[in-house]
């Protein structure tokens, strides 16, 4: 099956009217899974999320089989202990900064482990980290709520 990695922005909607919350949940689902759900399906999913008090999350990044990035996160978020389902973990801003710095370094110098089977893919994955998270570290005031990482096998 492989490693699936998801990064979400978990926005606090406590002061947002319920009608707007519903619209935001639906749009986040459409953005994450375009052309998958009908309006009727989305309404049912959103109703269940709100009923179960699930947090509102916007998908920031989805990566497949980015083992080097996952290992880096396991080391810094869980002290090196990786379970079959990893997370969800809140990613602190200092770790996001280190991810971006490391991504820029890998991109600039094209550094990959000697035995890594897909070096081009590894570089592209780190470049995606830089692309997605640079705005977060450049404008942290626009992202006051937590960024979440979750990995599944």
XYZ file of N, CA, C and O in Angstrom:
612
model
N 0.824 -1.189 0.000
C 0.000 0.000 0.000
C 0.864 1.247 0.000
O 0.640 2.145 -0.763
N 1.843 1.319 0.875
C 2.729 2.473 0.886
C 2.354 3.499 1.934
O 1.302 3.432 2.559
N 3.230 4.440 2.089
C 3.076 5.493 3.081
C 2.278 6.662 2.497
O 2.610 7.186 1.442
N 1.222 7.043 3.204
C 0.455 8.242 2.861
C 0.698 9.276 3.946
O 0.563 8.977 5.131
N 1.036 10.491 3.520
C 1.361 11.561 4.464
C 0.445 12.756 4.208
O 0.335 13.220 3.083
N -0.193 13.225 5.263
C -1.099 14.355 5.146
C -0.716 15.448 6.130
O -0.439 15.179 7.292
N -0.714 16.663 5.627
C -0.532 17.844 6.456
C -1.819 18.657 6.358
O -2.311 18.908 5.257
N -2.352 19.045 7.518
C -3.588 19.818 7.575
C -3.377 21.096 8.371
O -2.550 21.136 9.276
N -4.193 22.094 8.048
C -4.281 23.281 8.882
C -5.577 23.154 9.659
O -6.658 23.096 9.067
N -5.485 23.053 10.964
C -6.662 22.859 11.819
C -7.123 24.213 12.328
O -6.610 24.748 13.299
N -8.076 24.761 11.635
C -8.561 26.119 11.923
C -9.619 26.097 13.023
O -10.531 25.289 13.012
N -9.504 27.038 13.957
C -10.484 27.199 15.029
C -11.681 27.972 14.481
O -11.542 29.112 14.042
N -12.852 27.337 14.518
C -14.066 27.972 13.982
C -15.073 28.331 15.072
O -16.245 28.547 14.777
N -14.617 28.430 16.313
C -15.536 28.673 17.417
C -16.384 29.930 17.234
O -17.541 29.960 17.635
N -15.832 30.980 16.666
C -16.563 32.237 16.532
C -17.197 32.410 15.159
O -17.660 33.501 14.824
N -17.239 31.343 14.381
C -17.778 31.405 13.018
C -19.213 30.875 13.039
O -19.468 29.807 13.612
N -20.159 31.592 12.428
C -21.546 31.107 12.393
C -21.632 29.717 11.752
O -20.858 29.378 10.855
N -22.590 28.916 12.230
C -22.729 27.529 11.784
C -22.914 27.419 10.268
O -22.361 26.509 9.642
N -23.642 28.327 9.664
C -23.846 28.258 8.214
C -22.522 28.419 7.460
O -22.277 27.746 6.458
N -21.657 29.275 7.976
C -20.332 29.473 7.364
C -19.446 28.255 7.643
O -18.698 27.805 6.763
N -19.537 27.703 8.849
C -18.769 26.499 9.169
C -19.112 25.363 8.201
O -18.227 24.669 7.697
N -20.403 25.180 7.952
C -20.841 24.119 7.026
C -20.252 24.350 5.636
O -19.739 23.428 5.008
N -20.322 25.593 5.180
C -19.785 25.912 3.853
C -18.275 25.677 3.804
O -17.749 25.161 2.803
N -17.576 26.018 4.876
C -16.127 25.815 4.919
C -15.776 24.325 4.919
O -14.861 23.897 4.217
N -16.508 23.543 5.707
C -16.280 22.086 5.720
C -16.485 21.495 4.315
O -15.676 20.694 3.852
N -17.563 21.905 3.668
C -17.850 21.385 2.322
C -16.749 21.774 1.337
O -16.303 20.952 0.537
N -16.301 23.021 1.405
C -15.269 23.470 0.473
C -13.949 22.743 0.731
O -13.249 22.370 -0.213
N -13.620 22.531 1.986
C -12.387 21.799 2.312
C -12.449 20.382 1.758
O -11.453 19.868 1.232
N -13.609 19.744 1.843
C -13.768 18.394 1.282
C -13.658 18.420 -0.239
O -13.032 17.550 -0.841
N -14.264 19.422 -0.860
C -14.164 19.548 -2.329
C -12.715 19.766 -2.776
O -12.282 19.213 -3.770
N -11.996 20.606 -2.018
C -10.603 20.885 -2.362
C -9.731 19.644 -2.217
O -8.847 19.397 -3.033
N -9.975 18.883 -1.159
C -9.156 17.691 -0.897
C -9.519 16.532 -1.820
O -8.654 15.750 -2.202
N -10.787 16.431 -2.180
C -11.261 15.301 -2.987
C -12.155 15.792 -4.121
O -13.361 15.547 -4.123
N -11.585 16.476 -5.099
C -12.423 17.000 -6.187
C -13.083 15.868 -6.970
O -12.488 14.813 -7.188
N -14.307 16.088 -7.352
C -15.081 15.162 -8.194
C -15.372 13.823 -7.532
O -15.706 12.868 -8.215
N -15.251 13.730 -6.207
C -15.498 12.454 -5.545
C -16.892 12.408 -4.941
O -17.569 11.396 -5.029
N -17.344 13.499 -4.341
C -18.596 13.491 -3.604
C -19.651 14.360 -4.280
O -19.359 15.443 -4.768
N -20.881 13.880 -4.236
C -22.009 14.699 -4.689
C -22.348 15.684 -3.579
O -21.886 15.535 -2.434
N -23.171 16.681 -3.877
C -23.591 17.639 -2.851
C -24.307 16.926 -1.704
O -24.119 17.264 -0.538
N -25.114 15.947 -2.059
C -25.846 15.185 -1.038
C -24.870 14.436 -0.118
O -25.013 14.455 1.104
N -23.863 13.800 -0.725
C -22.843 13.104 0.072
C -22.105 14.081 0.974
O -21.855 13.789 2.154
N -21.731 15.226 0.417
C -21.015 16.228 1.212
C -21.837 16.706 2.398
O -21.317 16.863 3.500
N -23.133 16.933 2.167
C -24.000 17.373 3.266
C -24.020 16.334 4.390
O -23.949 16.687 5.566
N -24.108 15.044 4.017
C -24.109 13.986 5.027
C -22.781 13.942 5.787
O -22.769 13.793 7.007
N -21.689 14.051 5.067
C -20.367 14.016 5.699
C -20.195 15.199 6.645
O -19.734 15.043 7.783
N -20.561 16.390 6.177
C -20.426 17.595 7.006
C -21.317 17.491 8.240
O -20.889 17.824 9.352
N -22.556 17.019 8.067
C -23.450 16.841 9.218
C -22.815 15.935 10.265
O -22.830 16.226 11.457
N -22.213 14.829 9.799
C -21.593 13.873 10.715
C -20.376 14.490 11.404
O -20.175 14.312 12.605
N -19.558 15.238 10.636
C -18.377 15.891 11.230
C -18.797 16.877 12.321
O -18.199 16.910 13.398
N -19.800 17.675 12.040
C -20.253 18.675 13.008
C -20.893 17.987 14.217
O -20.630 18.350 15.365
N -21.702 16.968 13.951
C -22.350 16.219 15.033
C -21.316 15.563 15.957
O -21.481 15.536 17.172
N -20.236 15.046 15.369
C -19.186 14.384 16.149
C -18.151 15.359 16.709
O -17.165 14.945 17.296
N -18.378 16.656 16.478
C -17.470 17.696 16.980
C -16.047 17.535 16.439
O -15.082 17.808 17.143
N -15.920 17.069 15.206
C -14.602 16.907 14.592
C -14.048 18.281 14.218
O -14.792 19.169 13.818
N -12.747 18.442 14.333
C -12.165 19.750 14.000
C -12.224 20.021 12.498
O -12.228 19.090 11.687
N -12.268 21.283 12.170
C -12.217 21.691 10.767
C -10.764 21.666 10.325
O -9.892 22.236 10.982
N -10.483 20.985 9.220
C -9.120 20.879 8.721
C -9.080 21.134 7.220
O -9.897 20.604 6.475
N -8.109 21.936 6.814
C -7.843 22.171 5.394
C -6.592 21.393 5.029
O -5.560 21.522 5.700
N -6.663 20.600 3.982
C -5.481 19.852 3.562
C -4.477 20.808 2.934
O -4.794 21.537 2.007
N -3.272 20.793 3.476
C -2.198 21.620 2.934
C -1.353 20.838 1.941
O -0.923 21.368 0.912
N -1.089 19.571 2.273
C -0.176 18.786 1.447
C -0.428 17.305 1.659
O -0.623 16.854 2.791
N -0.421 16.574 0.564
C -0.515 15.119 0.599
C 0.684 14.576 -0.167
O 0.936 14.985 -1.303
N 1.440 13.694 0.464
C 2.596 13.079 -0.173
C 2.470 11.565 -0.071
O 1.946 11.039 0.912
N 2.990 10.874 -1.080
C 3.036 9.409 -1.063
C 4.494 8.973 -0.986
O 5.343 9.471 -1.724
N 4.735 8.038 -0.079
C 6.032 7.380 0.032
C 7.211 8.347 0.169
O 8.273 8.113 -0.397
N 7.011 9.396 0.926
C 8.103 10.338 1.210
C 8.776 9.889 2.509
O 8.695 10.546 3.549
N 9.439 8.749 2.439
C 9.986 8.098 3.632
C 11.003 8.961 4.372
O 11.019 8.983 5.612
N 11.856 9.670 3.659
C 12.869 10.495 4.322
C 12.212 11.616 5.134
O 12.640 11.905 6.263
N 11.176 12.221 4.591
C 10.471 13.294 5.305
C 9.735 12.708 6.506
O 9.759 13.261 7.608
N 9.093 11.570 6.306
C 8.377 10.904 7.401
C 9.342 10.551 8.534
O 9.042 10.806 9.711
N 10.491 9.989 8.193
C 11.472 9.627 9.213
C 11.933 10.858 9.995
O 12.110 10.803 11.221
N 12.121 11.959 9.302
C 12.511 13.211 9.958
C 11.426 13.640 10.954
O 11.728 14.036 12.091
N 10.170 13.547 10.542
C 9.065 13.933 11.420
C 8.922 12.962 12.592
O 8.665 13.390 13.722
N 9.081 11.667 12.348
C 9.010 10.682 13.428
C 10.072 10.996 14.480
O 9.801 10.999 15.683
N 11.271 11.286 14.025
C 12.376 11.597 14.936
C 12.051 12.810 15.805
O 12.309 12.810 17.017
N 11.467 13.853 15.204
C 11.261 15.108 15.927
C 9.904 15.222 16.623
O 9.755 16.034 17.535
N 8.924 14.427 16.201
C 7.606 14.519 16.831
C 7.346 13.401 17.833
O 6.563 13.574 18.757
N 7.974 12.248 17.627
C 7.667 11.087 18.470
C 8.917 10.401 19.004
O 8.861 9.226 19.359
N 10.020 11.101 19.033
C 11.238 10.532 19.570
C 11.706 9.275 18.859
O 12.318 8.404 19.462
N 11.381 9.162 17.577
C 11.839 8.030 16.785
C 10.921 6.829 16.787
O 11.207 5.827 16.138
N 9.805 6.877 17.509
C 8.880 5.749 17.576
C 7.803 5.915 16.503
O 7.020 6.855 16.528
N 7.791 4.978 15.565
C 6.833 5.024 14.454
C 5.844 3.877 14.601
O 6.228 2.716 14.691
N 4.579 4.205 14.653
C 3.523 3.196 14.693
C 2.917 3.063 13.306
O 3.169 3.884 12.432
N 2.089 2.053 13.116
C 1.456 1.833 11.810
C 0.665 3.075 11.384
O 0.722 3.484 10.237
N -0.073 3.647 12.310
C -0.770 4.911 12.050
C -0.096 5.962 12.906
O -0.161 5.914 14.135
N 0.549 6.902 12.258
C 1.387 7.889 12.928
C 0.649 9.210 13.009
O 0.454 9.884 12.012
N 0.244 9.572 14.198
C -0.401 10.858 14.372
C -1.868 10.698 14.693
O -2.330 9.602 14.954
N -2.560 11.786 14.690
C -2.130 13.115 14.266
C -1.239 13.794 15.308
O -1.431 13.624 16.497
N -0.266 14.539 14.791
C 0.658 15.304 15.621
C 0.631 16.764 15.184
O 0.615 17.062 13.999
N 0.655 17.635 16.174
C 0.787 19.059 15.888
C 2.253 19.342 15.566
O 3.148 18.915 16.286
N 2.480 20.050 14.467
C 3.847 20.358 14.034
C 4.174 21.783 14.472
O 3.581 22.733 13.962
N 5.109 21.937 15.411
C 5.438 23.288 15.877
C 6.133 24.114 14.793
O 6.772 23.571 13.894
N 6.006 25.416 14.905
C 6.544 26.325 13.882
C 8.054 26.161 13.722
O 8.569 26.260 12.606
N 8.779 25.879 14.810
C 10.220 25.708 14.669
C 10.565 24.473 13.836
O 11.530 24.472 13.079
N 9.751 23.428 13.934
C 9.974 22.239 13.105
C 9.608 22.520 11.646
O 10.286 22.054 10.728
N 8.576 23.307 11.429
C 8.225 23.705 10.062
C 9.375 24.499 9.442
O 9.740 24.273 8.281
N 9.969 25.391 10.219
C 11.129 26.164 9.734
C 12.280 25.230 9.355
O 12.915 25.408 8.310
N 12.532 24.230 10.200
C 13.614 23.282 9.900
C 13.300 22.443 8.664
O 14.206 22.140 7.878
N 12.031 22.068 8.491
C 11.645 21.329 7.280
C 11.912 22.154 6.029
O 12.444 21.651 5.040
N 11.532 23.422 6.071
C 11.743 24.302 4.913
C 13.238 24.496 4.663
O 13.688 24.425 3.512
N 14.000 24.724 5.708
C 15.454 24.888 5.552
C 16.072 23.640 4.942
O 16.871 23.727 4.002
N 15.701 22.482 5.449
C 16.225 21.223 4.921
C 15.790 21.026 3.469
O 16.568 20.585 2.628
N 14.533 21.359 3.168
C 14.033 21.239 1.793
C 14.798 22.119 0.825
O 15.123 21.701 -0.290
N 15.095 23.338 1.241
C 15.875 24.241 0.385
C 17.279 23.687 0.146
O 17.798 23.765 -0.970
N 17.855 23.129 1.179
C 19.206 22.561 1.079
C 19.210 21.363 0.111
O 20.063 21.281 -0.783
N 18.247 20.450 0.290
C 18.155 19.277 -0.593
C 17.931 19.725 -2.030
O 18.552 19.209 -2.963
N 17.063 20.703 -2.220
C 16.766 21.194 -3.559
C 17.982 21.843 -4.215
O 18.286 21.591 -5.382
N 18.670 22.678 -3.461
C 19.808 23.411 -4.017
C 20.974 22.487 -4.351
O 21.582 22.595 -5.424
N 21.289 21.562 -3.445
C 22.469 20.726 -3.621
C 22.160 19.337 -4.190
O 23.082 18.559 -4.424
N 20.851 19.054 -4.388
C 20.420 17.773 -4.980
C 20.984 16.590 -4.202
O 21.456 15.605 -4.764
N 20.914 16.686 -2.892
C 21.477 15.658 -2.021
C 20.413 14.614 -1.710
O 19.318 14.945 -1.254
N 20.758 13.352 -1.959
C 19.885 12.234 -1.616
C 20.740 11.109 -1.044
O 21.918 11.007 -1.359
N 20.148 10.247 -0.213
C 20.915 9.105 0.288
C 21.393 8.229 -0.871
O 20.702 8.068 -1.872
N 22.567 7.653 -0.715
C 23.180 6.863 -1.791
C 22.301 5.712 -2.239
O 22.241 5.398 -3.422
N 21.582 5.089 -1.317
C 20.785 3.918 -1.674
C 19.305 4.245 -1.912
O 18.482 3.351 -2.024
N 18.962 5.508 -1.980
C 17.553 5.888 -2.156
C 17.112 5.543 -3.579
O 17.739 5.961 -4.552
N 16.015 4.761 -3.721
C 15.647 4.262 -5.055
C 15.107 5.319 -6.025
O 15.174 5.136 -7.228
N 14.565 6.428 -5.515
C 13.956 7.442 -6.387
C 14.473 8.822 -6.019
O 13.743 9.630 -5.437
N 15.714 9.141 -6.345
C 16.291 10.423 -5.915
C 15.540 11.636 -6.464
O 15.366 12.634 -5.754
N 15.080 11.574 -7.698
C 14.352 12.714 -8.281
C 13.059 12.970 -7.508
O 12.708 14.110 -7.214
N 12.357 11.897 -7.166
C 11.118 12.021 -6.399
C 11.392 12.618 -5.020
O 10.642 13.479 -4.551
N 12.452 12.185 -4.383
C 12.807 12.718 -3.066
C 13.018 14.224 -3.128
O 12.499 14.976 -2.298
N 13.747 14.683 -4.114
C 13.997 16.124 -4.274
C 12.684 16.858 -4.522
O 12.423 17.901 -3.920
N 11.830 16.303 -5.373
C 10.525 16.931 -5.657
C 9.668 17.010 -4.400
O 8.955 18.001 -4.186
N 9.720 15.993 -3.553
C 8.934 16.002 -2.316
C 9.430 17.091 -1.363
O 8.624 17.822 -0.776
N 10.737 17.236 -1.239
C 11.275 18.303 -0.393
C 10.939 19.674 -0.972
O 10.637 20.620 -0.232
N 10.965 19.800 -2.295
C 10.599 21.077 -2.917
C 9.131 21.412 -2.652
O 8.773 22.577 -2.480
N 8.287 20.399 -2.594
C 6.876 20.616 -2.278
C 6.723 21.107 -0.839
O 5.902 21.986 -0.557
N 7.520 20.564 0.065
C 7.523 21.040 1.457
C 7.851 22.531 1.495
O 7.180 23.319 2.167
N 8.880 22.922 0.759
C 9.291 24.334 0.706
C 8.160 25.190 0.150
O 7.819 26.240 0.713
N 7.555 24.753 -0.941
C 6.485 25.516 -1.591
C 5.295 25.726 -0.660
O 4.755 26.830 -0.558
N 4.881 24.682 0.017
C 3.676 24.748 0.853
C 3.919 25.491 2.165
O 3.073 26.264 2.610
N 5.083 25.276 2.777
C 5.289 25.803 4.124
C 6.060 27.115 4.203
O 6.086 27.747 5.258
N 6.652 27.563 3.109
C 7.327 28.868 3.144
C 6.378 29.997 3.530
O 6.740 30.844 4.357
N 5.141 30.047 2.987
C 4.230 31.118 3.416
C 3.916 31.075 4.913
O 3.697 32.110 5.528
N 3.917 29.886 5.488
C 3.627 29.749 6.917
C 4.740 30.383 7.748
O 4.465 31.114 8.705
N 5.989 30.121 7.389
C 7.078 30.689 8.192
C 7.336 32.154 7.868
O 7.840 32.888 8.700
N 6.958 32.584 6.662
C 7.128 33.994 6.298
C 6.024 34.869 6.887
O 6.227 36.065 7.097
N 4.852 34.290 7.131
C 3.701 35.038 7.660
C 3.016 34.254 8.775
O 1.838 33.905 8.662
N 3.701 33.963 9.865
C 3.102 33.119 10.903
C 1.830 33.714 11.521
O 0.975 32.976 12.009
N 1.702 35.027 11.457
C 0.492 35.655 12.015
C -0.765 35.261 11.245
O -1.878 35.337 11.777
N -0.615 34.815 10.009
C -1.761 34.373 9.217
C -2.148 32.922 9.518
O -3.163 32.438 9.031
N -1.320 32.241 10.300
C -1.545 30.831 10.632
C -1.478 30.635 12.146
O -0.574 29.966 12.647
N -2.436 31.214 12.880
C -2.362 31.119 14.343
C -2.764 29.742 14.888
O -2.444 29.415 16.024
N -3.437 28.945 14.085
C -3.921 27.643 14.530
C -2.933 26.544 14.134
O -2.055 26.754 13.293
N -3.077 25.352 14.706
C -2.056 24.313 14.502
C -2.040 23.687 13.104
O -3.066 23.576 12.436
N -0.843 23.287 12.717
C -0.643 22.470 11.530
C -0.442 21.054 12.027
O 0.321 20.805 12.971
N -1.144 20.117 11.417
C -1.192 18.733 11.860
C -0.544 17.839 10.820
O -0.726 18.030 9.608
N 0.222 16.841 11.294
C 0.785 15.828 10.412
C 0.257 14.459 10.816
O 0.157 14.146 12.006
N -0.070 13.675 9.796
C -0.532 12.315 10.026
C 0.003 11.423 8.914
O -0.066 11.790 7.747
N 0.538 10.287 9.287
C 1.036 9.332 8.305
C 0.369 7.980 8.520
O 0.152 7.568 9.653
N 0.030 7.313 7.440
C -0.559 5.975 7.533
C 0.122 5.054 6.533
O 0.566 5.492 5.484
N 0.170 3.801 6.884
C 0.762 2.784 6.016
C -0.313 1.952 5.380
O -1.302 1.634 5.906
